[in-house]
Coordinates of C-alpha atoms and ligand atoms in Angstrom, one line a residue:
M1 CA 6.8 -27.3 -21.6
T2 CA 5.9 -25.9 -18.5
E3 CA 7.3 -23.1 -17.4
S4 CA 8.2 -24.7 -13.9
S5 CA 10.4 -27.6 -15.6
S6 CA 13.3 -25.0 -16.9
L7 CA 13.6 -23.5 -12.9
S8 CA 16.9 -24.1 -11.3
A9 CA 17.1 -26.0 -7.9
A10 CA 17.4 -23.0 -6.1
E11 CA 14.0 -22.1 -6.9
R12 CA 12.5 -25.9 -7.9
N13 CA 12.8 -28.1 -4.3
A14 CA 12.0 -24.4 -2.4
W15 CA 8.7 -23.5 -0.8
Q16 CA 6.7 -21.0 -1.5
V17 CA 4.5 -19.6 -1.0
V18 CA 1.0 -19.8 -2.5
S19 CA -2.0 -18.8 0.0
S20 CA -2.8 -17.0 3.1
L21 CA -4.6 -19.6 5.6
D22 CA -7.2 -16.2 5.4
E23 CA -8.1 -17.1 2.0
I24 CA -8.0 -20.9 1.8
A25 CA -10.9 -20.1 4.9
A26 CA -12.6 -18.3 3.0
S27 CA -12.7 -19.1 -0.6
R28 CA -12.7 -22.9 0.7
R29 CA -10.7 -23.7 -2.9
V30 CA -8.1 -21.3 -4.3
A31 CA -6.9 -21.2 -7.9
T32 CA -4.0 -20.1 -7.5
V33 CA -0.7 -19.6 -10.3
L34 CA 2.7 -20.2 -9.1
F35 CA 5.9 -20.5 -11.6
G36 CA 3.6 -19.8 -14.7
E37 CA 1.5 -22.7 -13.6
P38 CA -2.0 -23.2 -12.5
I39 CA -2.1 -24.2 -9.2
T40 CA -5.4 -25.3 -6.6
V41 CA -4.8 -24.6 -2.7
A42 CA -7.4 -26.5 -0.3
R43 CA -8.1 -28.1 2.6
E44 CA -8.5 -32.1 2.6
D45 CA -9.1 -34.1 5.9
G46 CA -7.8 -30.8 8.2
A47 CA -4.2 -30.0 6.4
A48 CA -4.0 -27.9 3.1
V49 CA -2.7 -29.1 0.0
A50 CA -1.6 -27.5 -2.9
R51 CA -2.2 -30.0 -6.2
R52 CA -1.3 -29.2 -9.8
A53 CA -3.4 -28.8 -12.5
D54 CA -2.9 -33.1 -13.5
G55 CA -4.8 -33.2 -9.6
A56 CA -1.1 -34.3 -8.4
A57 CA -1.0 -33.2 -4.9
M58 CA 2.7 -30.9 -4.4
P59 CA 4.3 -30.8 -1.2
T60 CA 2.7 -28.7 1.3
I61 CA 2.9 -27.1 4.4
E62 CA 1.2 -24.5 6.4
R63 CA 3.4 -22.3 8.2
Y64 CA 3.1 -17.9 10.2
G65 CA -0.3 -17.7 8.7
Y66 CA 0.6 -19.2 5.1
V67 CA 0.6 -22.0 2.9
W68 CA 3.9 -23.0 0.9
A69 CA 3.9 -25.5 -1.5
S70 CA 6.9 -26.5 -3.7
V71 CA 6.9 -27.0 -7.4
G72 CA 10.3 -30.2 -6.8
A73 CA 11.0 -32.3 -3.6
P74 CA 12.3 -29.7 -0.3
E75 CA 15.0 -31.1 1.9
G76 CA 14.2 -28.9 5.0
D77 CA 11.8 -26.7 6.7
L78 CA 10.8 -22.7 6.0
F79 CA 13.2 -20.7 7.8
P80 CA 12.7 -19.8 11.3
L81 CA 10.6 -17.1 12.1
P82 CA 10.9 -17.5 16.0
E83 CA 8.7 -13.9 16.9
F84 CA 5.6 -15.5 15.2
A85 CA 5.2 -17.8 18.0
E86 CA 5.7 -15.2 21.0
P87 CA 2.0 -14.7 22.8
D88 CA 2.1 -11.6 23.0
R89 CA 2.3 -10.7 19.5
R90 CA -0.5 -9.2 16.9
N91 CA -0.5 -12.1 14.1
L92 CA -1.9 -10.6 11.0
H93 CA -2.5 -11.1 7.5
G94 CA -2.0 -7.6 6.3
A95 CA -2.9 -7.7 2.5
T96 CA -2.7 -10.2 -0.5
I97 CA -1.4 -7.7 -3.8
G98 CA -0.8 -8.6 -7.1
V99 CA 1.8 -6.7 -8.6
R100 CA 3.3 -7.0 -12.4
V101 CA 7.6 -7.0 -11.2
S102 CA 10.2 -9.7 -10.2
A103 CA 9.8 -11.0 -6.4
P104 CA 13.6 -10.3 -6.2
R105 CA 12.6 -6.7 -7.3
A106 CA 9.6 -6.3 -5.1
I107 CA 12.4 -7.3 -2.0
E108 CA 14.9 -5.3 -3.6
N109 CA 12.2 -2.4 -3.4
F110 CA 11.6 -3.8 0.4
L111 CA 15.4 -3.4 1.6
D112 CA 15.1 0.6 0.2
M113 CA 14.9 2.8 2.7
G114 CA 16.3 6.0 0.5
H115 CA 12.2 6.6 -1.3
F116 CA 11.0 6.4 2.0
P117 CA 10.5 10.1 2.3
F118 CA 10.3 10.0 -1.6
V119 CA 7.1 7.6 -1.6
H120 CA 5.7 7.1 1.7
T121 CA 5.9 11.1 2.4
G122 CA 4.5 11.7 6.3
I123 CA 4.6 8.4 7.1
L124 CA 7.7 6.6 6.7
G125 CA 9.8 9.6 6.0
E126 CA 10.1 13.5 5.5
E127 CA 11.9 15.7 4.1
P128 CA 14.7 17.1 4.8
H129 CA 15.6 13.9 6.8
T130 CA 16.8 11.8 3.8
E131 CA 19.9 10.2 4.3
V132 CA 20.2 6.5 4.5
K133 CA 23.3 6.4 7.5
D134 CA 26.3 3.9 7.0
Y135 CA 24.1 0.7 8.1
D136 CA 26.4 -3.3 8.6
V137 CA 25.5 -5.8 5.8
E138 CA 26.2 -9.6 6.3
V139 CA 25.3 -12.8 4.6
S140 CA 25.2 -15.7 6.7
A141 CA 26.9 -18.2 5.9
E142 CA 24.8 -20.6 8.7
R143 CA 21.6 -19.5 8.2
D144 CA 22.1 -18.4 4.8
E145 CA 20.3 -15.6 4.5
V146 CA 21.1 -12.0 4.3
L147 CA 21.6 -9.5 7.2
A148 CA 21.6 -5.8 7.7
T149 CA 20.9 -4.0 10.8
G150 CA 21.8 -1.3 12.2
C151 CA 19.4 0.2 9.8
L152 CA 18.7 4.7 11.9
F153 CA 15.8 6.5 10.0
Y154 CA 14.1 8.9 11.0
Q155 CA 10.4 8.2 10.3
P156 CA 6.9 11.0 11.4
M157 CA 4.8 8.0 11.6
A158 CA 6.2 4.1 12.3
A159 CA 3.4 2.4 12.6
A160 CA -0.6 2.3 12.5
S161 CA 0.4 2.9 16.9
A162 CA 3.0 5.6 16.9
K163 CA 1.8 9.1 18.9
A164 CA 5.0 10.9 17.0
G165 CA 8.1 11.2 15.1
I166 CA 10.6 8.9 16.5
E167 CA 14.1 7.6 14.3
V168 CA 13.7 4.0 13.5
E169 CA 15.8 1.0 13.6
Y170 CA 15.1 -1.6 11.3
V171 CA 17.1 -4.5 10.4
Y172 CA 16.3 -7.3 7.7
R173 CA 16.6 -10.4 6.5
V174 CA 16.3 -11.6 3.8
P175 CA 16.3 -15.6 4.7
H176 CA 14.9 -16.2 1.3
P177 CA 15.3 -15.4 -2.3
F178 CA 11.4 -13.7 -2.8
C179 CA 10.8 -13.4 1.3
S180 CA 12.4 -10.6 3.5
V181 CA 11.6 -10.1 7.0
L182 CA 11.9 -6.6 8.8
Y183 CA 12.1 -6.0 12.1
K184 CA 11.7 -2.7 13.5
S185 CA 11.5 -0.3 16.8
S186 CA 7.7 -0.8 17.9
P187 CA 6.5 2.5 19.0
A188 CA 4.6 1.1 21.5
A189 CA 6.6 -1.3 23.4
P190 CA 10.3 0.3 24.0
G191 CA 13.0 -2.0 22.9
R192 CA 11.1 -4.6 21.3
Q193 CA 10.7 -5.1 17.4
D194 CA 7.8 -4.9 15.4
V195 CA 8.2 -7.6 12.4
I196 CA 6.5 -6.4 8.7
A197 CA 7.2 -10.5 6.6
L198 CA 6.9 -9.4 2.7
F199 CA 6.6 -13.3 1.3
L200 CA 6.4 -12.9 -2.7
Q201 CA 4.8 -15.4 -4.3
P202 CA 6.0 -15.9 -8.3
V203 CA 3.7 -15.4 -10.5
G204 CA 5.2 -15.4 -13.6
E205 CA 8.8 -14.1 -13.9
E206 CA 7.4 -10.7 -14.4
Q207 CA 3.9 -11.0 -11.8
V208 CA 4.1 -11.6 -8.0
R209 CA 1.1 -11.7 -5.3
A210 CA 2.6 -10.1 -3.0
H211 CA 1.5 -11.5 1.3
M212 CA 1.8 -9.4 3.6
L213 CA 2.4 -10.6 7.6
L214 CA 2.1 -8.3 10.4
S215 CA 3.6 -10.0 14.0
L216 CA 3.6 -6.9 15.9
I217 CA 3.2 -5.2 19.2
D218 CA -0.3 -3.7 19.7
D219 CA -2.9 -3.4 22.5
V220 CA -4.5 -0.2 20.6
S221 CA -4.9 -0.6 17.3
S222 CA -8.0 -2.6 15.7
D223 CA -7.1 -5.0 13.3
A224 CA -8.7 -2.8 10.5
D225 CA -6.4 0.0 11.3
L226 CA -2.5 -2.2 11.4
R227 CA -4.2 -3.8 8.0
N228 CA -4.9 0.0 6.5
F229 CA -1.9 1.7 7.7
Q230 CA 0.3 -1.6 5.8
Q231 CA -2.0 -1.3 2.8
T232 CA -1.5 2.3 2.9
I233 CA 2.1 2.0 2.3
F234 CA 1.9 -1.2 0.1
A235 CA -0.7 1.0 -2.5
Q236 CA 2.3 4.0 -2.8
D237 CA 5.3 1.8 -3.8
K238 CA 2.9 -0.8 -6.4
P239 CA 2.8 1.8 -8.9
I240 CA 6.7 2.2 -8.5
L241 CA 7.5 -1.2 -8.3
E242 CA 5.1 -2.0 -11.7
N243 CA 7.1 0.8 -13.3
Q244 CA 10.9 -0.9 -12.9
V245 CA 12.8 -1.2 -15.5
P246 CA 13.5 -4.1 -16.7
K247 CA 10.9 -5.6 -14.7
R248 CA 13.0 -8.0 -13.6
L249 CA 16.7 -7.8 -11.4
P250 CA 19.3 -7.3 -13.4
L251 CA 22.2 -9.6 -11.3
D252 CA 25.4 -8.0 -13.3
P253 CA 27.2 -6.0 -10.6
R254 CA 27.9 -3.1 -13.3
A255 CA 24.3 -3.0 -13.9
E256 CA 23.0 0.3 -12.6
T257 CA 24.9 2.4 -10.5
P258 CA 25.5 1.2 -7.3
I259 CA 25.1 4.0 -4.2
R260 CA 26.1 3.4 -0.6
A261 CA 22.4 3.0 0.5
D262 CA 21.6 -0.1 -1.8
K263 CA 24.7 -2.0 0.0
S264 CA 21.8 -4.2 1.0
A265 CA 20.3 -4.8 -2.8
I266 CA 24.3 -5.5 -4.1
A267 CA 24.2 -8.0 -1.0
Y268 CA 21.4 -9.6 -2.6
R269 CA 21.9 -9.6 -5.2
R270 CA 25.3 -11.2 -5.5
W271 CA 23.4 -14.2 -2.6
L272 CA 21.2 -14.5 -5.7
S273 CA 23.6 -15.8 -8.6
A274 CA 25.7 -17.4 -6.2
K275 CA 22.3 -19.7 -5.3
G276 CA 22.0 -19.9 -8.3
V277 CA 18.7 -18.2 -8.4
G278 CA 17.1 -17.5 -11.8
Y279 CA 13.7 -16.6 -11.9
G280 CA 12.7 -12.6 -12.2
V281 CA 16.2 -12.2 -12.3
I282 CA 18.6 -11.0 -15.8
P283 CA 21.6 -13.5 -15.1
A284 CA 25.2 -11.2 -14.8
R285 CA 27.4 -12.9 -17.7
G286 CA 30.6 -14.3 -17.5
Ligands
LIG1 FE1 8.1 1.1 0.2

């Protein structure tokens, strides 16, 4: 029995990211793993196609610079990301990084501002600016996503384009159990927001490929500068992620003592429970 036969409908019938378009352009045929099963991704007659080990084609789409496939029968399109189509944005594949952690744990870390001064010191935070101020969290029934707004944090170097420290406003969306989209004040364009999306490919229950999309307003920095900035941040997160105990995200509200700053993480856990997501989590009992 393959691992994906025991998936819940929430995972089986969803789109999952399996490759960047950059990666299939560079290696022609990408051999990778989704839900513990080996798959391949390649361009066939112009369109990206993911195939299982037995050669069967899976439902496959290309969105936002990535290939998404499903081991089941997806009913709708992937979540919307309208900023990707704005003509003055730089859309860039930031990196694909293998991490030994569950996808939900990686999302939880992405949502957490409390670690900025200690893990991303001098970049996304610094002492004494350690307070996570209160912010709003809602679960939008209409869009079926977790939304955290009004998250304010002082950052010494908020982006590659930053010239000085600024108080940055964050908005987080979690529009997919294993994907999160972050909007943050753009140092290069006051009043607008840079977009950084984390698309997690569930390789196994405790292993992901983390794909990072950058959709930025920045006419100055080189592609390499933009990638280096994001890869530096992610390299700081990787050992933290891999040392999480347990590696799967406990969904029982009593499992880990919540503090106020964890409001978005608590909403995320509840949303996963309500959706019946079982992959990479420790389900709540009873
Ligand atoms: Fe981080």
